[in-house]
PDB file of C-alpha atoms in Angstrom:
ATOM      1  CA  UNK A   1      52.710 -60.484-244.725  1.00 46.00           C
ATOM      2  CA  UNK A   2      50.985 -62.271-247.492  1.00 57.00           C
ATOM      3  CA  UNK A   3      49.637 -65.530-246.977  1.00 74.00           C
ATOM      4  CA  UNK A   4      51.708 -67.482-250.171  1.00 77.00           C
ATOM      5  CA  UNK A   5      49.257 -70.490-249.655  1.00 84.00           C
ATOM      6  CA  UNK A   6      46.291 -68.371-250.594  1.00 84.00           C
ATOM      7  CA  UNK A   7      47.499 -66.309-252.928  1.00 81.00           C
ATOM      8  CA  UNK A   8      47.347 -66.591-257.025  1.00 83.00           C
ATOM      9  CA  UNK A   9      51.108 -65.362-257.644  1.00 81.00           C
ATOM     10  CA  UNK A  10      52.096 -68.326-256.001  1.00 83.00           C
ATOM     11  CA  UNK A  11      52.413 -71.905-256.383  1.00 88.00           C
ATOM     12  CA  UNK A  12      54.169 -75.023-254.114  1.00 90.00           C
ATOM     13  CA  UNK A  13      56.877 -76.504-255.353  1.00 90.00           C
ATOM     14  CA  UNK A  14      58.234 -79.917-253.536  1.00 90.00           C
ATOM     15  CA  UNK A  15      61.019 -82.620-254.181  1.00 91.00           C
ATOM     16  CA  UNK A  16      63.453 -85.207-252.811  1.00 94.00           C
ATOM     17  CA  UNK A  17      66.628 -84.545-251.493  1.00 92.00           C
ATOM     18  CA  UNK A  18      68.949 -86.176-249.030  1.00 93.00           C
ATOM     19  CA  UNK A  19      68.075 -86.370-245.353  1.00 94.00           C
ATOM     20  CA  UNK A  20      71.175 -84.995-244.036  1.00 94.00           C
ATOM     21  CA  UNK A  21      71.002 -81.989-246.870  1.00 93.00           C
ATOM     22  CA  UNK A  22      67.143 -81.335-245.867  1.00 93.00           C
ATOM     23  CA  UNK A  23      68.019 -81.599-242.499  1.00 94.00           C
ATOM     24  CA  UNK A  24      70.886 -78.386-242.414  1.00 93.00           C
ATOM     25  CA  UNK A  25      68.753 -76.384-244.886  1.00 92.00           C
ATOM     26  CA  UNK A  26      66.234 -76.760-242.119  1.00 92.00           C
ATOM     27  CA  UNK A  27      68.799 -75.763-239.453  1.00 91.00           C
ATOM     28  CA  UNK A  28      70.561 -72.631-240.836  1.00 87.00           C
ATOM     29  CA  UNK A  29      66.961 -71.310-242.120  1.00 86.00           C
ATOM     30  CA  UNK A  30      65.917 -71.393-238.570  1.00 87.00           C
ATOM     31  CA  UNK A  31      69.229 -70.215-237.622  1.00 82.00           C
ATOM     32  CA  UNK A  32      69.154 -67.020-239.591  1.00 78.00           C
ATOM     33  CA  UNK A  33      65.283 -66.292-239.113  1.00 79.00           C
ATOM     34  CA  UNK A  34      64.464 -67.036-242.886  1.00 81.00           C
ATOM     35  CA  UNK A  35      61.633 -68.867-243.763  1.00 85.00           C
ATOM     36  CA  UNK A  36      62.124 -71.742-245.973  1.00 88.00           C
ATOM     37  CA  UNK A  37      60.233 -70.607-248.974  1.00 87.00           C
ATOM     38  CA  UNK A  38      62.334 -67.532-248.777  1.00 83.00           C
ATOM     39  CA  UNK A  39      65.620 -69.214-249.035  1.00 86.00           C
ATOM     40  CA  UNK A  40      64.076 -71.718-251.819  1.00 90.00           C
ATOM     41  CA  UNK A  41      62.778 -68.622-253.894  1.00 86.00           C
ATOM     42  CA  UNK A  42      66.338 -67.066-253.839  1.00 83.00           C
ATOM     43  CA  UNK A  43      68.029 -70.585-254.583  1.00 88.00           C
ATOM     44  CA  UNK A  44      65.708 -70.945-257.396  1.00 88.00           C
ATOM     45  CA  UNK A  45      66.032 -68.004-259.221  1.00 84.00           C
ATOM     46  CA  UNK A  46      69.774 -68.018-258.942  1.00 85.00           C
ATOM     47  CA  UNK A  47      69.276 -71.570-260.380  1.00 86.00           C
ATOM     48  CA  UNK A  48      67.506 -70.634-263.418  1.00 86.00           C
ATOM     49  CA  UNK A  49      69.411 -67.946-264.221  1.00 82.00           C
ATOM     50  CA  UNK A  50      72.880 -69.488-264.159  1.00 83.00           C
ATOM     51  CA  UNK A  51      71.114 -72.345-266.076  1.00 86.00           C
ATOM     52  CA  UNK A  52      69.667 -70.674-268.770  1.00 84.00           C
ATOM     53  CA  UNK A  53      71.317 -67.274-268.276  1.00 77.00           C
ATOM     54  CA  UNK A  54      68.410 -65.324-268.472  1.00 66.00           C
ATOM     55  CA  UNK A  55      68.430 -63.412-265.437  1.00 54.00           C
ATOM     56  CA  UNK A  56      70.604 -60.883-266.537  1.00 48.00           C
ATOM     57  CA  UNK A  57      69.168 -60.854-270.352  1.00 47.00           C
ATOM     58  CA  UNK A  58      65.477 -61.060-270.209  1.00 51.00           C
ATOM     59  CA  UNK A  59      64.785 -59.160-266.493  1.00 56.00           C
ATOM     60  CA  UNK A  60      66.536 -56.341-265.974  1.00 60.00           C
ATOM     61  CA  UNK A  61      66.961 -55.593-262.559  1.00 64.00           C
ATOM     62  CA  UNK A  62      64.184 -53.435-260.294  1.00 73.00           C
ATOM     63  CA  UNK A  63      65.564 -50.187-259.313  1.00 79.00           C
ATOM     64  CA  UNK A  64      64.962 -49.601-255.796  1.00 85.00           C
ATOM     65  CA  UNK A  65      63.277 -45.637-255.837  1.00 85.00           C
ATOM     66  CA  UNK A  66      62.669 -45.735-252.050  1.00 87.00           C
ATOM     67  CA  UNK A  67      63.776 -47.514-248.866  1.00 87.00           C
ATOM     68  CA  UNK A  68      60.355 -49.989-249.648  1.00 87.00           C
ATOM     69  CA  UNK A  69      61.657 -50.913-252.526  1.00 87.00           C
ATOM     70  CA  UNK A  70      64.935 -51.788-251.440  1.00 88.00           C
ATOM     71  CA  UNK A  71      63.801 -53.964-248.841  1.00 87.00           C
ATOM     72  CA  UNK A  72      61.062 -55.585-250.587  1.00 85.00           C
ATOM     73  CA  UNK A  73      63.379 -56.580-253.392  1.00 84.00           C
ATOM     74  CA  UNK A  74      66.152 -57.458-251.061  1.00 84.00           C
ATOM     75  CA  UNK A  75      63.732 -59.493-247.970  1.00 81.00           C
ATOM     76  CA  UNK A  76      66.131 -62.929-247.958  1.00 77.00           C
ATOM     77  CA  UNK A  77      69.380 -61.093-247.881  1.00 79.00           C
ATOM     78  CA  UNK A  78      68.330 -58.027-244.893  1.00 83.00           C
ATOM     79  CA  UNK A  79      66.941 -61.194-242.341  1.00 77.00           C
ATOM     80  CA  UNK A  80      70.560 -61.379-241.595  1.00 74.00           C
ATOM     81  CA  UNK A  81      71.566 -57.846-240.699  1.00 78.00           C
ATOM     82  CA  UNK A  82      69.317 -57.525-237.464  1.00 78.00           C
ATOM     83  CA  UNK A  83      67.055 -54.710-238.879  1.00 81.00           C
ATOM     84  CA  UNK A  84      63.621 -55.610-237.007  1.00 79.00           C
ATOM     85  CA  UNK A  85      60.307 -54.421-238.879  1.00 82.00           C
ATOM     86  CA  UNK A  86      61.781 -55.646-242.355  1.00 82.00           C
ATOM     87  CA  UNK A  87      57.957 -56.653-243.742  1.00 83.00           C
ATOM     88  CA  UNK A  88      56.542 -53.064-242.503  1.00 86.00           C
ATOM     89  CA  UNK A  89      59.305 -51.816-244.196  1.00 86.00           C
ATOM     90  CA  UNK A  90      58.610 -53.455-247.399  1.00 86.00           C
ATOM     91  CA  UNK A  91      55.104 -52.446-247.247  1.00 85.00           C
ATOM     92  CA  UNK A  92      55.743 -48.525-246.460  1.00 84.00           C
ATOM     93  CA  UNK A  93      54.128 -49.162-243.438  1.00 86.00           C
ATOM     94  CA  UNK A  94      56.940 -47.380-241.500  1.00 86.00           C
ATOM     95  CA  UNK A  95      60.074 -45.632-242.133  1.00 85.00           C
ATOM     96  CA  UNK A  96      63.277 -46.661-240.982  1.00 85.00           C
ATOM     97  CA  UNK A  97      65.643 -45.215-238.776  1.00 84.00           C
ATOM     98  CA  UNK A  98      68.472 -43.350-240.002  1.00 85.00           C
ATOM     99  CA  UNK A  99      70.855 -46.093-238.018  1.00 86.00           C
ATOM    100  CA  UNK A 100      68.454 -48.878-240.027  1.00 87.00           C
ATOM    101  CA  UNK A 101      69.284 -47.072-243.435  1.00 87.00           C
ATOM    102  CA  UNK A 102      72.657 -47.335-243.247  1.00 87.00           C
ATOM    103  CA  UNK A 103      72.995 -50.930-241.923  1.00 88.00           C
ATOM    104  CA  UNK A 104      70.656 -51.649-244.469  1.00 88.00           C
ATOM    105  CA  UNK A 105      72.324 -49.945-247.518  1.00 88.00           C
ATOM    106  CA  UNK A 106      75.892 -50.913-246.176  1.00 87.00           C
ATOM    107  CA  UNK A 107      74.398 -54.625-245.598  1.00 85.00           C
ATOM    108  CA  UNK A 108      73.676 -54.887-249.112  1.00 86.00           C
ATOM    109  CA  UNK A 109      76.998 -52.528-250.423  1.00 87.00           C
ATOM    110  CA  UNK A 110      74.500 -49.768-251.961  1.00 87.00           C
ATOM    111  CA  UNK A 111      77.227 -47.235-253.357  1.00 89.00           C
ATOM    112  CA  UNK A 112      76.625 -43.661-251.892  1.00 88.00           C
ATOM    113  CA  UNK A 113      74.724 -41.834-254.571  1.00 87.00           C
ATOM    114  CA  UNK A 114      72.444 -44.493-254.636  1.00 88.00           C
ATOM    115  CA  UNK A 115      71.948 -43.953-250.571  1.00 87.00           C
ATOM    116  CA  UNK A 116      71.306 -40.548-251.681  1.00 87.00           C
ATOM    117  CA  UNK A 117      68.594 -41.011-254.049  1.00 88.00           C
ATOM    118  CA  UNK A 118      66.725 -43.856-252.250  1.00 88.00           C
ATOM    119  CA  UNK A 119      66.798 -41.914-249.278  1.00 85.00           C
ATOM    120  CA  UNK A 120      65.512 -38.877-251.486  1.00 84.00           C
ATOM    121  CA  UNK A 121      63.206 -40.527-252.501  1.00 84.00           C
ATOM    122  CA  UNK A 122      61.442 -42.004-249.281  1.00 82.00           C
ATOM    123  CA  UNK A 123      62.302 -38.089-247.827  1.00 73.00           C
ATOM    124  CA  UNK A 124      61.482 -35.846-249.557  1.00 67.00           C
ATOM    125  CA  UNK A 125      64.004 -33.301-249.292  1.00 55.00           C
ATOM    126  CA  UNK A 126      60.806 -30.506-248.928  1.00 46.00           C
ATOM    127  CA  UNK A 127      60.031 -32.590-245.728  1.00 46.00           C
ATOM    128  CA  UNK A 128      63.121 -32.895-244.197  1.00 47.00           C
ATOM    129  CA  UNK A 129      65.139 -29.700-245.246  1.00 50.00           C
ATOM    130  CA  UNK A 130      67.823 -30.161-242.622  1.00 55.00           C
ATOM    131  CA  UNK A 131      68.666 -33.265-243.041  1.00 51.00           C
ATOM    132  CA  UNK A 132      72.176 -33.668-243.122  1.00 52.00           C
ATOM    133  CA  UNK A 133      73.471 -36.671-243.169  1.00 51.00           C
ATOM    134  CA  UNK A 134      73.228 -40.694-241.759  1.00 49.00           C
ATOM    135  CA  UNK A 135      75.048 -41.791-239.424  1.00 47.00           C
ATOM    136  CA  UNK A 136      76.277 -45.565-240.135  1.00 45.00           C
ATOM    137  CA  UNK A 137      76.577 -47.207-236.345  1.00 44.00           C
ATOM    138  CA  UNK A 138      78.662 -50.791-236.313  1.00 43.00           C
ATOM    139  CA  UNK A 139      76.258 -53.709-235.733  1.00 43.00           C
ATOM    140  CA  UNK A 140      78.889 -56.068-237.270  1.00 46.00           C
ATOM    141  CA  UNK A 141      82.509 -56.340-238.840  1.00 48.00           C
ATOM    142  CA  UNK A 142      80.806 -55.919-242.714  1.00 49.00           C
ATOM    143  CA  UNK A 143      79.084 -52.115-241.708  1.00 44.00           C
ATOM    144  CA  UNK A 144      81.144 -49.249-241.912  1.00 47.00           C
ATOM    145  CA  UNK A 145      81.352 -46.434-239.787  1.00 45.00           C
ATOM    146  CA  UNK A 146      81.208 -43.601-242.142  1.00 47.00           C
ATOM    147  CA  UNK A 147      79.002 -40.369-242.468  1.00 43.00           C
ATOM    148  CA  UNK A 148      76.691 -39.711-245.007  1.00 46.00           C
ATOM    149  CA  UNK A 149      75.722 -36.146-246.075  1.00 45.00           C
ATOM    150  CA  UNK A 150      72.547 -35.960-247.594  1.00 47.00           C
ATOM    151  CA  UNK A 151      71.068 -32.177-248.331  1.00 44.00           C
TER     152      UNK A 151
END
């Protein structure tokens, strides 16, 4: 993980708020395993672009091309799902399970052709010629059981 303190593409940001507000943001950060700056990144942007309504105009969204991508452009949202490893994950560093895939595509609602080509492109179908499918296991009441066939 990148040290945000040290790095250039970051900068701290600090206010005021209520004790009782900073208090529970405090809580259900620690609570869910998210760090604060995560959860204030996320609020942020969300707050800019409802305010100004550029989120959808001026950026268009990152298409994920491999499971690294997903998770790196989805970090504050997967911390809840119980995949471990999420930073290696982010960084390529290691590949996830096929049981990690699918909570993680079904965590964040990834339609299945879009499963297909993110796992297509993290495996490439010349490496893995028999793969055949994902098997989603229930980790919660939002994740499916369902099969996914992937050749």
């Amino acid at each position: 993980m990148s040290d945000r303190r040290r790095s250039d593409d970051y900068k701290q940001v600090s206010g005021y708020i209520p004790l009782e507000l900073a208090l529970e943001f405090k809580s259900i950060c620690a609570r869910l395993d998210i760090s604060q700056s995560d959860a204030m990144e996320e609020m942020i942007q969300e707050w800019i672009s409802k305010t100004t309504g550029s989120g959808a105009k001026n950026k268009p969204p990152e298409v994920p091309n491999t499971i690294a991508d997903l998770v790196r452009l989805n970090m504050t949202k997967l911390k809840r799902c119980g995949v471990k490893n999420l930073q290696a994950l982010a960084e390529g560093e290691v590949l996830p399970t096929p049981g990690d895939f699918a909570i993680i595509t079904s965590a964040l609602g990834i339609p299945e052709q879009e499963r297909m080509k993110i796992w297509q492109g993290t495996y490439k179908p010349s490496v893995y010629p028999n793969t055949k499918g994902v098997k989603v296991y229930r980790v919660s009441e939002s994740v499916k059981v369902d099969e996914c066939e992937y050749s």
